[in-house]
Amino acid sequence: MTDQPDQPDQPDQPDQLTTSLLWELPRVGAPAASPDGSVVVVPVTTHEHGTPRTVLWLVGEDTEPVPVTRVDVSSSAPTVAPDGAHVAFGRTVDDRRQLFVLPLSGGEARQMTDVPLGVLGSARWVDDHRLLVVTRLLVEDPTLEATTAWRDAADERPNVLATERRISRVWDTWHTDPLTQHVLLLDLHQPDAEPVDLTPGEWLLPDPLMDPGDHVDLSPDGSLLAFTTTHPDGDEDGVPVPCLHVVPVAGGDVRCLTRDNPGAAGAPRFLPDGRIAVTLQRERDFYAAPIDLWAIDPSDRARTALLRDVDHGMESVSVGPEGRIVIGTELRGRGRLLEVVDGATSPLPEPATGGLSSPFVTSAGVLAVHASLTEPPEVVRVDSDGITQLTRMARPRLQGMDLGRVEERLVVGAGGDDVQVLVLHPPAAAVEGDGPPPLVHLIHGGPHGTFGDTWHWRWCAANVAAQGWVIACVNFHGSTSFGHEFTRSIQGDWATAPTADVLAATDALIADGTVDPDRTAIAGGSYGGYLTTWLCTQTDRFTTAVAHAAVTDFGGMWATDWGSGLPDAFGGSLAQDPEATYRFSPSWHYAKLRTPMLVLHGERDLRVPIDQGRALYGVLQELRIESRLVVFPDENHWVLDRRRSERWYDEVLGWLHRFLDA
């Protein structure tokens, strides 16, 4: 550790949360640690002048946090060596992310890779001096030299995208280049040696948002590599389904251990006895399908169930040094940690507010991230004595600030089912007038997700509540964390039950005088934008609406990046039954639109192509309905740049003020 300044002075604090303050808050990431828990490293990202910088901090229960990486460059995705002597991380060099290793006893970080297309995600330590990293190499000649030559000749090639594969692009990235992912083995003791390539053949991670470091592991004796990935050509229908593969480090054939499983394999972790713990999803085309946890013997493929038939998902899995397994899940809209013991789960201590996520098991306890609707993320340690906070990076900036009060309600929704509504009441000082404040629904995406009791940076409920409005987060039918039957209930009909649930919540909040019936709004992104648009074709009771990256035309969604599950989700195939496909498409009901609407979209969005939003705006204009279109040419499905995000909040809050202010 060297060359580190003191923590910067904090600027003056405003009286209430603002978009500017939201972006000034340090953003605490998931912790990394040594197996014994004696060394804990936490990435913290700040956005000074719009430029994100991530600094790694060494934290402890009884010590002040200490920055261990430079503050003038970003250092991301830390992993700590088993002996706690080094931390590995990614850092950009010449526009490419390379792996660095820093001795925690003192000294400068050493660059460990100079691969032509950079490293992907986090590294994974094999032992105290060897690491695994993932990079991309040419399919035809998977060498560093050939890949470097291909990269350097980019300007000589025409800018053409061509493919014969079903999945050719994901989120905002095209997968038409002749590249494949390889796992490389590095050795600190041989810094000048060329990395050893452990993965022959052509492979593709199913989603670039997934950390490749979470998809690779090495056996305790160092002889066998396990990785979950797929061949780009996919299965017999062309759908890439991740499979658990193993390959000897010394060289040999790649074997798939889960080819008979219909759904995705993920998060392989070797257990002390040499078996591999892996998650297996039961279905191929339903991303919210049940997940089981298995132990697989790589020698004979024999399987032992570690956890099956649980009525909730597995957001993450962590295996400790003694084989202790802890999963992160979400139960009724709140993150929870569960220990897996003898085929069942045992809950770890729960926080008084919000939830826990991103477990990291050590011998000294389980590290996790705690957050709520009114508390930004911070790292904690969870053990039998309870929960101990380890970082205080963001929350001191909000000390004494009223961010509102969280209330959980149940309303009777579709089919007579209880539906959870998390209500964030605004700070008292923000409410104007004597009557009830306006209502703003924040509708989550997915649709198989939640708007839970946790902090959202992109759709920050506290920032919207600070305007003096009541925020309702309805976890309608289709939401996760309320049982698989509840989640699956909207397959084939995205509209009917969620519509009834949102309207039931609206009625309840109006009936008891919580909100003003004449000032109500709905806002959502992705599927949330879909439900917002759909509701506006079914009722004119809302004063205004905000639709970001909204799914508006089901037929047009066959242009999406990942469409293999659309027939089941929409209730029909565009090729075989277009009428069934369009039954619940907002575009078939546009004539009933009456509600003023703000439409926002990123031009690089491949998940919900921008023509979905542009067509909606075009119809609103044709119908002479008050509307506004905001396009972000450099953003994808989300708006991530600070300056553009501040503009996004200005547009959304400004539009809502325009119609909700008395």
XYZ file of C-alpha atoms in Angstrom:
662
model
C 0.000 0.000 0.000
C 1.558 3.217 -1.062
C 0.930 6.768 -2.191
C -2.545 7.046 -0.710
C -4.080 10.403 0.305
C -6.426 10.936 3.203
C -10.132 10.575 2.556
C -11.402 13.715 0.799
C -13.331 16.329 2.705
C -17.077 15.977 2.334
C -18.870 18.840 0.570
C -21.708 20.711 2.222
C -24.787 18.560 2.651
C -28.147 19.654 1.232
C -31.301 19.401 3.310
C -32.796 16.612 1.200
C -31.775 14.043 -1.364
C -31.205 15.433 -4.853
C -30.042 13.873 -8.101
C -26.733 15.666 -7.763
C -26.218 14.300 -4.250
C -27.263 10.843 -5.437
C -24.376 10.906 -7.896
C -21.958 12.265 -5.297
C -22.549 9.313 -2.981
C -19.818 6.648 -3.006
C -21.149 3.402 -4.478
C -20.048 0.406 -2.450
C -19.632 -2.892 -4.319
C -19.523 -6.542 -3.326
C -16.652 -7.475 -0.979
C -13.744 -9.832 -1.623
C -11.730 -11.476 1.137
C -9.147 -14.035 2.098
C -10.620 -17.403 3.119
C -9.936 -16.766 6.815
C -11.616 -13.359 6.678
C -8.566 -11.488 7.964
C -8.307 -9.399 4.759
C -11.416 -7.743 3.351
C -11.264 -5.572 0.224
C -14.223 -3.497 -0.969
C -14.536 -1.631 -4.299
C -15.984 1.871 -3.956
C -16.921 3.875 -7.046
C -17.218 7.654 -7.218
C -18.230 9.854 -10.152
C -16.300 13.086 -9.869
C -16.954 15.318 -12.904
C -18.888 12.500 -14.547
C -15.926 10.079 -14.709
C -16.360 6.843 -12.738
C -13.376 5.851 -10.612
C -13.263 2.712 -8.498
C -10.812 2.556 -5.605
C -10.208 -0.594 -3.571
C -10.373 -0.171 0.206
C -9.041 -2.425 2.937
C -11.707 -2.547 5.647
C -11.977 -4.034 9.127
C -14.335 -4.091 12.064
C -12.163 -2.016 14.409
C -10.035 -0.056 11.942
C -10.600 2.861 9.623
C -10.855 1.955 5.920
C -7.600 2.373 4.001
C -7.412 2.860 0.203
C -5.017 0.358 -1.350
C -5.150 1.376 -5.022
C -4.527 4.657 -6.801
C -7.295 7.235 -6.826
C -6.449 8.603 -10.278
C -7.292 5.383 -12.159
C -10.097 2.885 -11.775
C -9.383 -0.535 -10.252
C -12.272 -2.982 -10.389
C -13.346 -6.557 -9.601
C -10.966 -7.346 -6.716
C -10.064 -10.878 -5.622
C -7.835 -11.641 -2.641
C -5.174 -14.359 -2.641
C -5.776 -17.309 -0.291
C -2.941 -16.215 2.014
C -4.194 -12.613 2.050
C -0.880 -11.299 0.715
C -2.088 -9.964 -2.650
C -5.172 -8.527 -4.278
C -5.818 -8.918 -7.998
C -7.975 -6.468 -9.944
C -8.691 -5.100 -13.396
C -7.372 -1.770 -14.672
C -7.613 -0.183 -18.122
C -4.400 0.221 -20.120
C -4.585 1.660 -23.653
C -8.382 1.220 -23.703
C -8.143 -2.443 -22.713
C -8.698 -3.939 -19.314
C -5.690 -5.852 -17.988
C -5.042 -7.767 -14.776
C -2.926 -6.226 -12.016
C -1.732 -7.713 -8.728
C -0.857 -5.605 -5.673
C 1.059 -6.838 -2.605
C -0.906 -5.739 0.467
C 2.245 -5.534 2.565
C 3.453 -2.568 0.504
C 4.710 -1.830 -2.979
C 3.340 -1.035 -6.408
C 0.794 -2.936 -8.449
C 2.265 -5.217 -11.112
C 0.619 -5.622 -14.515
C 0.137 -9.362 -15.062
C -1.444 -9.434 -18.524
C -0.994 -7.694 -21.841
C -3.566 -9.652 -23.815
C -4.726 -8.071 -27.078
C -8.436 -7.756 -26.228
C -8.128 -7.387 -22.468
C -9.402 -9.588 -19.645
C -13.069 -10.149 -18.851
C -14.501 -9.854 -15.350
C -12.656 -10.896 -12.216
C -9.700 -13.232 -11.809
C -9.876 -16.388 -9.724
C -7.025 -17.473 -7.477
C -5.863 -21.090 -7.789
C -3.413 -20.847 -4.883
C -1.193 -18.153 -3.376
C 0.590 -17.405 -6.653
C -1.521 -18.682 -9.579
C -4.654 -17.130 -11.076
C -7.252 -17.822 -13.741
C -8.425 -15.059 -16.097
C -10.784 -15.039 -19.069
C -10.016 -13.324 -22.367
C -11.090 -13.505 -26.014
C -8.959 -15.042 -28.757
C -9.433 -15.799 -32.445
C -11.371 -18.981 -33.200
C -9.176 -20.033 -36.133
C -5.860 -19.282 -34.414
C -6.374 -18.819 -30.655
C -2.981 -17.318 -29.907
C -2.036 -13.935 -28.498
C 0.029 -13.145 -31.601
C -2.729 -13.940 -34.098
C -5.367 -12.136 -32.066
C -3.141 -9.078 -31.794
C -2.666 -9.016 -35.562
C -6.433 -9.338 -36.111
C -7.074 -6.487 -33.670
C -4.504 -4.213 -35.299
C -6.020 -4.785 -38.733
C -9.483 -3.580 -37.659
C -9.306 -0.403 -39.745
C -8.628 -2.431 -42.877
C -11.812 -4.492 -42.566
C -15.226 -3.230 -43.743
C -17.670 -2.522 -40.949
C -20.056 -5.375 -41.677
C -21.962 -7.602 -39.246
C -22.920 -11.053 -40.507
C -24.105 -14.192 -38.728
C -26.035 -17.444 -39.128
C -26.533 -17.973 -35.396
C -29.733 -17.406 -33.465
C -28.055 -15.280 -30.797
C -25.934 -12.656 -32.528
C -26.048 -9.776 -30.055
C -26.648 -9.262 -26.330
C -27.666 -5.997 -24.567
C -25.491 -3.644 -26.632
C -22.774 -5.970 -27.919
C -22.652 -7.842 -31.222
C -21.188 -11.363 -31.256
C -20.335 -11.611 -34.931
C -16.549 -11.328 -34.622
C -14.601 -14.610 -35.049
C -13.656 -14.646 -31.356
C -14.112 -17.098 -28.520
C -13.435 -17.044 -24.799
C -10.447 -18.761 -23.255
C -9.343 -19.313 -19.674
C -5.685 -18.467 -19.071
C -3.504 -19.575 -16.175
C -1.026 -17.005 -14.805
C 1.789 -17.427 -12.275
C 3.163 -14.633 -10.060
C 6.412 -16.574 -9.771
C 6.833 -16.480 -13.558
C 5.739 -12.952 -14.506
C 7.455 -13.038 -17.907
C 6.056 -16.401 -18.962
C 3.253 -16.532 -21.517
C -0.119 -17.457 -19.978
C -1.182 -21.088 -20.331
C -4.409 -21.547 -22.335
C -6.635 -24.117 -20.579
C -9.715 -24.131 -22.838
C -9.543 -25.541 -26.359
C -12.454 -25.112 -28.731
C -15.037 -22.381 -29.266
C -17.117 -21.194 -26.317
C -19.315 -18.281 -25.384
C -20.553 -16.948 -22.075
C -24.333 -16.635 -22.256
C -24.512 -13.034 -21.093
C -21.790 -10.348 -21.037
C -23.292 -8.960 -17.827
C -22.221 -12.133 -16.074
C -18.777 -12.027 -14.468
C -16.657 -14.672 -16.231
C -14.750 -15.137 -12.978
C -17.925 -16.569 -11.455
C -18.035 -19.224 -14.178
C -14.620 -20.827 -13.702
C -12.937 -22.762 -10.895
C -10.021 -25.125 -10.386
C -10.014 -28.364 -8.393
C -8.304 -28.380 -4.962
C -5.352 -30.340 -6.384
C -5.074 -27.963 -9.364
C -5.546 -30.692 -11.958
C -9.032 -29.961 -13.319
C -10.675 -26.797 -14.650
C -14.455 -26.417 -14.364
C -16.343 -23.777 -16.336
C -19.974 -23.090 -17.233
C -20.440 -21.811 -20.750
C -22.016 -22.769 -24.057
C -21.087 -23.323 -27.642
C -22.188 -20.307 -29.728
C -24.188 -22.569 -32.067
C -26.389 -23.518 -29.124
C -28.538 -26.633 -28.827
C -30.635 -28.282 -31.532
C -32.798 -25.135 -31.712
C -29.824 -22.801 -31.805
C -30.381 -21.641 -28.219
C -27.159 -21.276 -26.181
C -27.726 -23.223 -22.960
C -24.789 -23.028 -20.517
C -23.384 -26.421 -19.572
C -20.884 -27.440 -16.872
C -17.651 -28.466 -18.580
C -14.401 -29.850 -17.198
C -10.994 -30.164 -18.851
C -7.648 -31.416 -17.425
C -5.151 -28.631 -16.861
C -2.450 -30.829 -18.370
C -4.471 -31.059 -21.576
C -7.157 -33.386 -22.840
C -10.758 -33.548 -23.953
C -13.430 -31.140 -22.745
C -16.354 -33.000 -21.162
C -19.858 -31.648 -20.486
C -21.265 -32.967 -17.196
C -24.807 -31.567 -17.478
C -25.824 -32.156 -21.081
C -29.025 -33.897 -19.966
C -30.193 -30.870 -17.994
C -32.631 -28.708 -20.011
C -31.734 -25.403 -18.350
C -28.629 -23.397 -17.616
C -25.757 -24.442 -15.376
C -23.984 -21.750 -13.383
C -21.575 -20.768 -10.592
C -19.347 -23.880 -10.443
C -17.455 -24.224 -7.178
C -15.204 -27.103 -6.210
C -15.937 -28.592 -2.798
C -13.118 -29.812 -0.540
C -13.836 -33.433 -1.562
C -13.302 -32.680 -5.269
C -16.956 -32.591 -6.304
C -18.351 -29.512 -8.036
C -21.249 -27.537 -6.580
C -23.283 -26.089 -9.447
C -26.686 -24.497 -9.954
C -28.970 -26.136 -12.515
C -32.066 -24.456 -13.845
C -34.936 -26.803 -14.646
C -36.142 -25.175 -17.877
C -34.481 -23.734 -20.957
C -36.612 -20.822 -22.093
C -37.922 -19.401 -18.803
C -35.272 -17.329 -17.089
C -37.157 -17.343 -13.772
C -37.519 -21.150 -13.704
C -36.681 -22.989 -10.444
C -33.000 -23.546 -9.690
C -31.551 -26.521 -7.805
C -28.076 -26.883 -6.302
C -26.195 -30.096 -7.021
C -22.820 -31.629 -6.246
C -21.389 -33.438 -9.287
C -18.465 -35.860 -9.220
C -16.375 -35.010 -12.307
C -14.972 -38.546 -12.502
C -18.278 -40.320 -13.146
C -20.921 -37.518 -13.375
C -22.657 -38.844 -10.258
C -24.999 -36.209 -8.787
C -26.021 -35.505 -5.228
C -28.738 -32.966 -4.508
C -27.550 -30.224 -2.154
C -30.750 -28.178 -2.333
C -33.911 -28.889 -4.326
C -37.548 -27.900 -4.545
C -37.165 -24.529 -2.810
C -39.869 -22.016 -3.659
C -37.481 -19.132 -4.246
C -34.544 -18.320 -6.481
C -30.798 -18.412 -5.917
C -29.336 -15.009 -6.684
C -25.804 -16.080 -5.743
C -23.894 -18.989 -4.206
C -20.762 -18.800 -2.069
C -18.702 -21.794 -0.910
C -16.384 -21.254 2.051
C -12.976 -22.813 2.702
C -14.461 -25.666 4.788
C -17.212 -26.347 2.269
C -19.817 -24.176 4.001
C -22.423 -23.084 1.436
C -24.454 -19.878 1.708
C -26.889 -18.687 -0.930
C -28.235 -15.214 -1.497
C -31.926 -15.155 -2.296
C -34.885 -12.816 -2.157
C -37.929 -13.578 -0.006
C -40.982 -11.345 -0.264
C -39.056 -8.468 -1.772
C -36.092 -8.524 0.624
C -32.632 -10.036 0.208
C -31.899 -12.902 2.589
C -28.919 -15.203 3.235
C -29.555 -18.918 3.765
C -27.042 -21.597 4.750
C -27.413 -24.924 2.950
C -27.268 -27.824 5.418
C -28.296 -31.435 4.698
C -30.550 -30.582 1.785
C -32.356 -27.767 3.593
C -31.759 -24.109 4.369
C -31.105 -22.334 7.633
C -31.615 -18.550 7.694
C -28.778 -16.292 8.757
C -29.525 -13.207 10.893
C -31.671 -10.622 9.133
C -31.237 -6.839 9.268
C -33.887 -4.645 10.880
C -34.418 -2.864 7.554
C -33.908 -3.801 3.937
C -31.989 -6.905 2.941
C -28.646 -8.611 2.335
C -27.013 -9.716 -0.919
C -23.692 -10.837 -2.456
C -22.602 -13.318 0.253
C -18.900 -14.163 0.571
C -18.200 -16.986 3.024
C -15.046 -16.819 5.165
C -13.976 -18.693 8.276
C -14.695 -15.539 10.291
C -18.267 -15.108 9.071
C -20.193 -14.232 5.955
C -19.551 -10.908 4.250
C -22.523 -9.314 2.488
C -23.966 -6.044 1.202
C -26.814 -4.420 3.151
C -29.191 -1.879 1.594
C -32.785 -0.691 1.811
C -35.063 1.734 -0.011
C -33.681 4.503 2.208
C -30.120 3.205 2.819
C -27.408 2.973 0.136
C -25.290 -0.209 0.033
C -22.676 -0.857 2.713
C -20.668 -4.000 3.535
C -21.446 -5.989 6.682
C -20.271 -9.188 8.359
C -22.922 -11.720 9.367
C -22.252 -14.350 12.029
C -24.033 -16.069 14.907
C -23.806 -12.897 17.009
C -25.663 -10.833 14.423
C -24.689 -8.238 11.821
C -21.652 -5.950 12.077
C -21.230 -3.006 9.730
C -17.777 -2.826 8.116
C -18.091 0.180 5.791
C -19.627 3.618 6.205
C -18.868 5.130 2.843
C -22.185 6.526 1.614
C -24.505 6.745 4.570
C -22.633 9.449 6.545
C -23.461 11.862 3.701
C -27.141 11.209 4.471
C -26.830 11.364 8.265
C -29.837 13.103 9.775
C -31.548 13.435 6.385
C -35.160 12.328 6.162
C -35.453 9.989 3.167
C -39.007 8.926 3.925
C -40.699 6.043 5.696
C -41.078 2.539 4.254
C -44.391 0.773 4.811
C -45.324 -2.725 3.637
C -48.926 -3.312 2.646
C -50.940 -6.201 1.251
C -53.794 -5.636 -1.175
C -56.172 -8.146 -2.697
C -55.070 -8.463 -6.302
C -55.881 -10.669 -9.265
C -57.555 -13.972 -8.406
C -58.017 -12.877 -4.806
C -54.287 -13.262 -4.096
C -52.461 -11.088 -1.604
C -50.093 -8.707 -3.403
C -47.263 -6.878 -1.657
C -46.945 -3.119 -2.033
C -43.867 -1.387 -0.632
C -44.880 2.209 0.020
C -42.276 4.921 0.514
C -43.862 7.924 2.196
C -42.143 11.219 1.368
C -40.168 13.286 3.868
C -42.597 15.476 5.785
C -40.740 18.645 4.797
C -41.157 17.835 1.099
C -44.958 17.627 1.187
C -46.699 20.813 0.099
C -50.208 21.827 1.097
C -52.635 20.305 3.561
C -54.120 17.559 1.415
C -52.723 14.142 0.585
C -49.658 14.087 -1.699
C -49.560 12.725 -5.253
C -48.977 9.047 -6.010
C -46.184 7.758 -8.252
C -46.072 4.061 -9.126
C -42.553 2.793 -9.884
C -43.150 -0.386 -11.879
C -40.323 -2.905 -11.962
C -38.966 -4.573 -15.083
C -38.413 -8.172 -15.928
C -41.295 -8.931 -15.661
C -39.820 -11.622 -13.431
C -38.082 -9.448 -10.861
C -39.063 -7.269 -7.914
C -39.001 -3.685 -6.779
C -37.761 -4.752 -3.376
C -36.704 -3.019 -0.199
C -33.266 -2.159 -1.512
C -31.418 0.815 -2.953
C -31.702 1.518 -6.694
C -29.224 3.895 -8.304
C -31.059 4.162 -11.657
C -34.642 4.214 -10.292
C -33.967 5.647 -6.849
C -37.299 5.676 -5.016
C -35.911 7.965 -2.311
C -34.942 10.549 -4.923
C -38.469 10.508 -6.350
C -40.078 10.593 -2.884
C -37.953 13.656 -2.057
C -40.183 15.567 -4.499
C -43.046 15.223 -2.005
C -44.745 12.214 -3.598
C -45.856 8.849 -2.225
C -44.026 6.039 -4.047
C -45.771 2.693 -4.553
C -43.722 -0.344 -5.567
C -46.213 -3.103 -6.400
C -44.805 -6.614 -6.587
C -47.539 -7.803 -8.906
C -48.179 -11.296 -10.264
C -45.083 -12.418 -12.147
C -42.729 -10.934 -9.549
C -40.061 -13.152 -8.056
C -39.553 -13.985 -4.356
C -43.225 -14.870 -3.743
C -43.089 -18.478 -4.939
C -42.629 -20.044 -8.354
C -46.368 -20.379 -9.011
C -46.827 -16.630 -8.464
C -43.869 -15.909 -10.746
C -45.055 -18.201 -13.525
C -48.677 -17.019 -13.361
C -48.323 -14.399 -16.125
C -46.630 -16.584 -18.743
C -48.701 -16.106 -21.891
C -50.506 -13.069 -20.466
C -48.290 -10.244 -19.319
C -51.206 -7.870 -18.857
C -54.302 -9.066 -17.014
C -53.120 -9.934 -13.505
C -50.448 -7.189 -13.150
C -53.004 -4.606 -14.317
C -55.478 -5.730 -11.660
C -52.746 -5.650 -9.005
C -51.568 -2.101 -9.799
C -55.133 -0.799 -9.917
C -55.954 -2.543 -6.610
C -52.966 -0.847 -4.975
C -54.056 2.493 -6.426
C -57.592 2.028 -5.079
C -56.321 1.116 -1.616
C -54.012 4.124 -1.338
C -56.795 6.448 -2.466
C -59.459 4.860 -0.256
C -57.640 5.530 3.017
C -56.590 9.053 2.049
C -52.890 8.293 1.622
C -52.708 9.903 -1.836
C -54.553 12.488 -3.883
C -56.901 10.693 -6.339
C -56.524 13.508 -8.867
C -52.728 13.431 -8.998
C -51.463 9.960 -9.851
C -48.661 8.772 -12.117
C -47.143 5.526 -13.362
C -43.526 5.101 -14.429
C -41.429 2.114 -15.425
C -38.675 0.772 -17.658
C -38.451 -2.295 -19.902
C -41.346 -4.528 -18.811
C -42.224 -1.691 -16.416
C -42.506 0.502 -19.508
C -44.691 -2.171 -21.088
C -47.092 -2.261 -18.141
C -47.119 1.547 -18.015
C -48.076 1.718 -21.697
C -50.592 -1.122 -21.395
C -52.309 0.537 -18.424
C -52.635 3.722 -20.464
C -54.527 1.754 -23.130
C -56.889 0.332 -20.494
C -57.665 3.320 -18.287
C -57.357 7.096 -18.255
C -57.344 7.384 -14.485
C -53.638 8.260 -14.251
C -52.668 11.892 -14.600
C -49.461 11.151 -16.489
C -47.003 8.376 -17.344
C -43.291 7.763 -17.952
C -42.201 4.879 -20.210
C -38.475 4.109 -20.449
C -37.231 1.438 -22.893
C -40.822 0.227 -23.077
C -41.904 -2.971 -24.801
C -44.792 -1.689 -26.924
C -45.079 -3.948 -29.987
C -44.797 -7.688 -29.428
C -44.120 -8.530 -33.063
C -41.274 -6.054 -33.168
C -39.675 -7.783 -30.196
C -38.546 -10.580 -32.526
C -35.757 -8.095 -33.302
C -34.556 -8.329 -29.701
C -31.178 -9.785 -28.801
C -32.478 -12.799 -26.874
C -35.874 -13.997 -28.073
C -36.029 -17.759 -27.577
C -38.575 -17.470 -24.739
C -40.913 -14.968 -26.393
C -43.632 -17.406 -27.575
C -44.168 -18.673 -24.026
C -44.002 -15.178 -22.538
C -46.347 -13.536 -25.058
C -48.694 -16.480 -25.538
C -47.992 -17.026 -29.216
C -45.413 -17.345 -31.972
C -45.143 -14.514 -34.475
C -44.652 -17.025 -37.282
C -47.289 -19.546 -36.247
C -49.947 -17.531 -34.404
C -49.499 -13.771 -34.838
C -52.991 -12.966 -33.530
C -52.280 -14.695 -30.217
C -48.902 -12.950 -30.099
C -50.462 -9.506 -30.410
C -53.424 -10.029 -28.057
C -51.730 -8.255 -25.126
C -49.492 -5.989 -27.188
C -50.067 -2.290 -26.405
C -49.706 -1.531 -30.124
C -52.996 -3.278 -30.844
C -54.784 -0.988 -28.396
C -53.172 2.367 -29.188
C -56.500 3.931 -30.184
C -57.480 3.999 -26.486
C -54.471 6.051 -25.365
C -55.414 9.250 -23.532
C -52.673 9.800 -20.924
C -49.849 12.360 -21.348
C -46.618 10.399 -21.572
C -42.856 10.891 -21.470
C -41.036 8.354 -23.660
C -37.306 7.694 -23.102
C -35.013 5.248 -24.881
C -31.341 4.467 -25.449
C -30.383 4.224 -29.119
C -27.925 1.368 -28.416
C -30.590 -0.736 -26.695
C -30.660 -4.204 -28.274
C -32.804 -5.820 -25.582
C -35.763 -3.535 -26.349
C -34.939 -2.016 -29.754
C -35.449 1.728 -29.950
C -38.193 1.466 -32.576
C -40.439 0.243 -29.748
C -40.202 3.657 -28.086
C -40.162 5.677 -31.292
C -43.357 4.027 -32.540
C -45.101 4.747 -29.239
C -44.114 8.403 -29.440
C -45.211 8.593 -33.061
C -48.672 7.309 -32.157
C -48.954 9.716 -29.210
C -48.149 12.582 -31.532
C -50.630 11.363 -34.144
C -53.344 11.257 -31.470
C -52.353 14.759 -30.313
C -51.672 13.543 -26.778
C -49.183 15.593 -24.767
C -45.938 13.682 -25.116
C -42.184 14.101 -25.152
C -39.456 11.886 -26.618
C -35.977 11.761 -25.068
C -33.370 9.637 -26.860
C -29.892 8.864 -25.517
C -27.738 8.003 -28.575
C -24.824 6.666 -26.495
C -26.790 4.600 -23.950
C -28.213 1.099 -24.119
C -31.024 -0.453 -22.044
C -29.914 1.702 -19.109
C -28.613 5.230 -18.732
C -25.285 4.824 -16.934
C -23.195 7.932 -17.619
C -23.465 10.487 -14.810
C -24.268 13.530 -16.936
C -26.777 11.668 -19.043
C -28.341 10.096 -15.947
C -28.708 13.516 -14.340
C -30.454 14.654 -17.518
C -32.646 11.504 -17.341
C -33.698 12.363 -13.781
C -34.292 15.987 -14.794
C -36.550 14.832 -17.627
C -38.482 12.309 -15.516
C -38.912 14.489 -12.427
C -39.603 17.573 -14.512
C -42.326 15.768 -16.465
C -43.934 14.480 -13.270
C -43.827 17.941 -11.654
C -45.484 19.364 -14.761
C -48.585 17.239 -14.185
C -48.569 16.499 -10.436
C -47.933 19.930 -8.980
C -51.192 21.381 -7.685
